[in-house]
PDB file of C-alpha atoms in Angstrom:
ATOM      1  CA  UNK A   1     -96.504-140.839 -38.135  1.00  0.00           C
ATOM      2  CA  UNK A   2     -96.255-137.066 -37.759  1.00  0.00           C
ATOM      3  CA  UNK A   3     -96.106-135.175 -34.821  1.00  0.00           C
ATOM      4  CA  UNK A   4     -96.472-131.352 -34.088  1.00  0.00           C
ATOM      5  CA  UNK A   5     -96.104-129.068 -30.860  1.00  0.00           C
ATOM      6  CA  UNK A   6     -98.689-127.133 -30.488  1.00  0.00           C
ATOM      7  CA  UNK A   7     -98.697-123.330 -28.638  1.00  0.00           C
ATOM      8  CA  UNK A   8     -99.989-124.587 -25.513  1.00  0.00           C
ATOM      9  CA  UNK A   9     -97.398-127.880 -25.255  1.00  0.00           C
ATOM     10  CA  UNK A  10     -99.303-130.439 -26.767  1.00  0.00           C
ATOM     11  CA  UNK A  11     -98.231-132.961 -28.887  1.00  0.00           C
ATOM     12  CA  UNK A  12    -100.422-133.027 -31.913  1.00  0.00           C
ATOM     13  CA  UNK A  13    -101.425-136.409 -33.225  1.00  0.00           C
ATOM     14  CA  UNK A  14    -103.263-137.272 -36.524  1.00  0.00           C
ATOM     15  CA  UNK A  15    -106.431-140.017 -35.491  1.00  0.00           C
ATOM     16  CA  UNK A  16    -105.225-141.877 -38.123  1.00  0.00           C
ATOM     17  CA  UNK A  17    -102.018-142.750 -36.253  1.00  0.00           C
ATOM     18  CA  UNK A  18    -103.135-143.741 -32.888  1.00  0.00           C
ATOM     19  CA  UNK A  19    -103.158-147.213 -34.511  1.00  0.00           C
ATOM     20  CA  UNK A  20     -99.255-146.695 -35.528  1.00  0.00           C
ATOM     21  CA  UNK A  21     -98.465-145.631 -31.511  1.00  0.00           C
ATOM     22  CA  UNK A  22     -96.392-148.388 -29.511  1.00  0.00           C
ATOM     23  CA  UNK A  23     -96.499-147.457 -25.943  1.00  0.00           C
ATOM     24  CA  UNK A  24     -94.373-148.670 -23.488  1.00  0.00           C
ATOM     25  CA  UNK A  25     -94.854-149.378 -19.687  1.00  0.00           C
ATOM     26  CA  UNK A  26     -93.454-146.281 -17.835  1.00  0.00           C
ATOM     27  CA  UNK A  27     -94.720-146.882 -14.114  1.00  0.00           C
ATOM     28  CA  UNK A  28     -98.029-148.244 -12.173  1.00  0.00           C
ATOM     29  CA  UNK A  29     -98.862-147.983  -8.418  1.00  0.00           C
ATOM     30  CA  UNK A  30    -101.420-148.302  -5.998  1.00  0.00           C
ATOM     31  CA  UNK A  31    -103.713-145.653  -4.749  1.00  0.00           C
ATOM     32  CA  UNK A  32    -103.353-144.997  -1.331  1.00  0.00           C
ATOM     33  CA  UNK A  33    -106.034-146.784   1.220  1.00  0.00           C
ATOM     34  CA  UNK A  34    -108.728-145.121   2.656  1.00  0.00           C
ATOM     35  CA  UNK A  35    -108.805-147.257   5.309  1.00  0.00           C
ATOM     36  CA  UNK A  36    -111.797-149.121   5.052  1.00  0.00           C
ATOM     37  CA  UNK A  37    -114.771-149.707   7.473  1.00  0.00           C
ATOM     38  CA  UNK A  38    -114.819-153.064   9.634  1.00  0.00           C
ATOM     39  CA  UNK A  39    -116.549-155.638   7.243  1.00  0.00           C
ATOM     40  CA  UNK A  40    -117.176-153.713   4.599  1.00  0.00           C
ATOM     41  CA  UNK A  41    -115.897-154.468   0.898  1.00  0.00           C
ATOM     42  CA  UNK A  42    -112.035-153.464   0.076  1.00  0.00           C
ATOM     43  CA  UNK A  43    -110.720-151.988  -3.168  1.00  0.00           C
ATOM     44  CA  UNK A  44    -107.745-152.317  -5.174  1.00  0.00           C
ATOM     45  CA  UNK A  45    -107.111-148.955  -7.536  1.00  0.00           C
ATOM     46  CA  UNK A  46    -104.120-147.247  -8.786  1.00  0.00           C
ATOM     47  CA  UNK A  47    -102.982-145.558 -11.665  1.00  0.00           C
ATOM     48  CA  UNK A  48    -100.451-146.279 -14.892  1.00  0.00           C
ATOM     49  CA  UNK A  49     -98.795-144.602 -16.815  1.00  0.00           C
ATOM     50  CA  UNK A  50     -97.256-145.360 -20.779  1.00  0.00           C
ATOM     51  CA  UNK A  51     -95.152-143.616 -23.240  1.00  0.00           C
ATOM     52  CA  UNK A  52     -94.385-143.816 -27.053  1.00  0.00           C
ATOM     53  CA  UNK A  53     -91.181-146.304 -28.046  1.00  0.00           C
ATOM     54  CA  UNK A  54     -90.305-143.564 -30.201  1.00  0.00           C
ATOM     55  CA  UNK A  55     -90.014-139.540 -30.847  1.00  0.00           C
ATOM     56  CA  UNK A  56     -91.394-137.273 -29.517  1.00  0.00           C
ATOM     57  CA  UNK A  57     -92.036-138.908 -26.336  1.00  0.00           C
ATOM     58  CA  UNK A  58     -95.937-139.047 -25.878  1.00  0.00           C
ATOM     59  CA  UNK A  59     -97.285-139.665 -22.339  1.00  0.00           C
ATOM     60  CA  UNK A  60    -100.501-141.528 -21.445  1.00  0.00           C
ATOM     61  CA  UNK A  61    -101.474-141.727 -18.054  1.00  0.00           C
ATOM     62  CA  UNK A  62    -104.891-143.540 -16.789  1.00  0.00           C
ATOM     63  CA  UNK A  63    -106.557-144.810 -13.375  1.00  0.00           C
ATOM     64  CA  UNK A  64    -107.621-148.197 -12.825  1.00  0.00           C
ATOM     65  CA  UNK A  65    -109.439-150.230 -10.760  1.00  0.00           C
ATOM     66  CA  UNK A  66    -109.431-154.283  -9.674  1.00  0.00           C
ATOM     67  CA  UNK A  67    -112.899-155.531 -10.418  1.00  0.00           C
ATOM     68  CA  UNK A  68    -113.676-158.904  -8.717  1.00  0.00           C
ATOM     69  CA  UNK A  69    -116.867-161.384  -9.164  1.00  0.00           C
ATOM     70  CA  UNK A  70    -117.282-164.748  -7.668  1.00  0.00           C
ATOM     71  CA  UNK A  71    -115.341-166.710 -10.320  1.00  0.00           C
ATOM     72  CA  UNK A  72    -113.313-164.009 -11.768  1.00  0.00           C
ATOM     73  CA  UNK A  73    -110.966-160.896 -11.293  1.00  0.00           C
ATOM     74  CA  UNK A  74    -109.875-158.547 -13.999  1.00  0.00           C
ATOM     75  CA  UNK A  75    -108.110-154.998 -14.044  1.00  0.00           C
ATOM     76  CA  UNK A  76    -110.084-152.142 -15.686  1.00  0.00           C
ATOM     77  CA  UNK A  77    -109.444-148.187 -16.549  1.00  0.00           C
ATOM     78  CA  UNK A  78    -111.143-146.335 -14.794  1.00  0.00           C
ATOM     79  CA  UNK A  79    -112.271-142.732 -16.256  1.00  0.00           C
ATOM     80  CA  UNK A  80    -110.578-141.029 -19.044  1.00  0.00           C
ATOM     81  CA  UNK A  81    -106.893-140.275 -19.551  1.00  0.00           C
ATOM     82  CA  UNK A  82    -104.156-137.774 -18.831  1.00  0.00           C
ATOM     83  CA  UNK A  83    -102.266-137.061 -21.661  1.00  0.00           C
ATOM     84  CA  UNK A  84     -99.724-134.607 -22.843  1.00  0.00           C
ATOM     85  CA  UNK A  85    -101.711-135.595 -26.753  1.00  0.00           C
ATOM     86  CA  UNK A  86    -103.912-133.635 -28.440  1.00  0.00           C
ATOM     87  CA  UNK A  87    -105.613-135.813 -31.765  1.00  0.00           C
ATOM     88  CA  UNK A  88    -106.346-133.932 -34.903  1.00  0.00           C
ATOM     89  CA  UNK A  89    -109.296-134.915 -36.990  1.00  0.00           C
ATOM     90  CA  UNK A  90    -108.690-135.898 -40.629  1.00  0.00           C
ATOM     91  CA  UNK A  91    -108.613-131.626 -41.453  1.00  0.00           C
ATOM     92  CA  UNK A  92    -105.550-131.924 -38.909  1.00  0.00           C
ATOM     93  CA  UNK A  93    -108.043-129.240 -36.696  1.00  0.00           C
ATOM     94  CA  UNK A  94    -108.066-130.509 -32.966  1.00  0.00           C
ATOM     95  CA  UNK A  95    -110.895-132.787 -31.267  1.00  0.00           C
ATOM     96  CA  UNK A  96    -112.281-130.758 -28.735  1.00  0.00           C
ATOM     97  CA  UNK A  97    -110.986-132.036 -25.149  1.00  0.00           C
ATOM     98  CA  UNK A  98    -113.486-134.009 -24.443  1.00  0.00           C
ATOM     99  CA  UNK A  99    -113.180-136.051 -27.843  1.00  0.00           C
ATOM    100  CA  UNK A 100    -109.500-136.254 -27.624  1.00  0.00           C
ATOM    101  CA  UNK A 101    -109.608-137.780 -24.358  1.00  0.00           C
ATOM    102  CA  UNK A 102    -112.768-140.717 -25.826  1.00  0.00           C
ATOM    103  CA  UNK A 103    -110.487-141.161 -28.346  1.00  0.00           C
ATOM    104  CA  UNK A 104    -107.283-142.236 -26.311  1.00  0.00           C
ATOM    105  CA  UNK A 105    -109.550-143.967 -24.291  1.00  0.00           C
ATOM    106  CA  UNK A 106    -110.574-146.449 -26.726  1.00  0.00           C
ATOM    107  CA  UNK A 107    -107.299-146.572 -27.881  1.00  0.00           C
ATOM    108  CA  UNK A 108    -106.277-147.579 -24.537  1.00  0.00           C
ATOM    109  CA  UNK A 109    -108.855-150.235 -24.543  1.00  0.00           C
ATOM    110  CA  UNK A 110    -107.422-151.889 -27.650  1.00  0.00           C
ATOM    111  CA  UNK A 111    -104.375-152.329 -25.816  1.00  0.00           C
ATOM    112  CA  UNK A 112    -103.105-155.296 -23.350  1.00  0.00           C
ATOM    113  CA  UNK A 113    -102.295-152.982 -20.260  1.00  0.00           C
ATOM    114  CA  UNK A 114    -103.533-154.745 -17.514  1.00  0.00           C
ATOM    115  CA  UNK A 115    -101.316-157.481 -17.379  1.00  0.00           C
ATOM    116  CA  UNK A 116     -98.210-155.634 -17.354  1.00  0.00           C
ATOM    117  CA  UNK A 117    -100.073-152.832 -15.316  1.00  0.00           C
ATOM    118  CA  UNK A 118    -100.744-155.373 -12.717  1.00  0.00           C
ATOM    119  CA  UNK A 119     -97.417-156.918 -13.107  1.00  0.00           C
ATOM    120  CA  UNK A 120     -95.355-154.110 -12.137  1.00  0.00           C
ATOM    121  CA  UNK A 121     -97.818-153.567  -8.864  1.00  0.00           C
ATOM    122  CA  UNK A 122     -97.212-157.307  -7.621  1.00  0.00           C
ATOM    123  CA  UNK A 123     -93.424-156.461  -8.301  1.00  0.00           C
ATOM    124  CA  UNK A 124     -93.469-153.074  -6.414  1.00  0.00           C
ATOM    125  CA  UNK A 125     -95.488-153.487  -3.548  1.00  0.00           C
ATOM    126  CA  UNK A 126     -94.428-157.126  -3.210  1.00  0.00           C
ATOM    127  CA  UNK A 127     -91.396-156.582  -0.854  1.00  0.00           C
TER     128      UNK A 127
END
């Protein structure tokens, strides 16, 4: 996997090696409350962040949001990413902004970061 700097600070990233990335669990927290109306519905959101196990360290940064049903609860991302990554096409010319960030986002997607997402919230905000 090779990585560039570009002018403007970003790490450049061939698509081809998203795959090869293995992030690591940096930091997640909650988003503080609102404070919610008197019998209306609560929320659970917050926000994670991930970096690359190795050089250069790339940074990955999302929001998410605890969606409940009747029988079930999961964690989801919410939105698109923050990133200090910019992903070059196979010409190694950049994805526009926008297609970087869909890009990261479904490689975000492919990922289990929920669990230890959620994980590290219980452990924080637990005391």
């Amino acid at each position: 996997m090779t990585t560039t700097l570009s002018s403007d600070g970003l790490l450049q990233l061939r698509g081809q090696d998203l795959g090869a990335l293995t992030l690591i669990h940096l930091i997640s927290g909650l988003d503080d409350d609102n404070g919610q109306t008197c019998g209306a519905g609560t929320s659970l959101s917050g926000y994670t962040e991930w970096v690359s196990a190795q050089e250069p360290r790339l940074s990955l940064g999302w929001d998410w949001q605890l969606e409940t049903h009747p029988s079930s609860a999961r964690v989801v991302r919410l939105g698109l990413p923050r990133t200090n990554v910019q992903v070059l096409n196979a010409q190694e010319v950049p994805l526009s902004w926008d297609e970087n960030l869909h890009a990261l986002a479904t490689l975000i997607d492919t990922i289990d970061w929920s669990t230890p997402a959620f994980e590290a919230v219980c452990q924080r905000y637990a005391s």
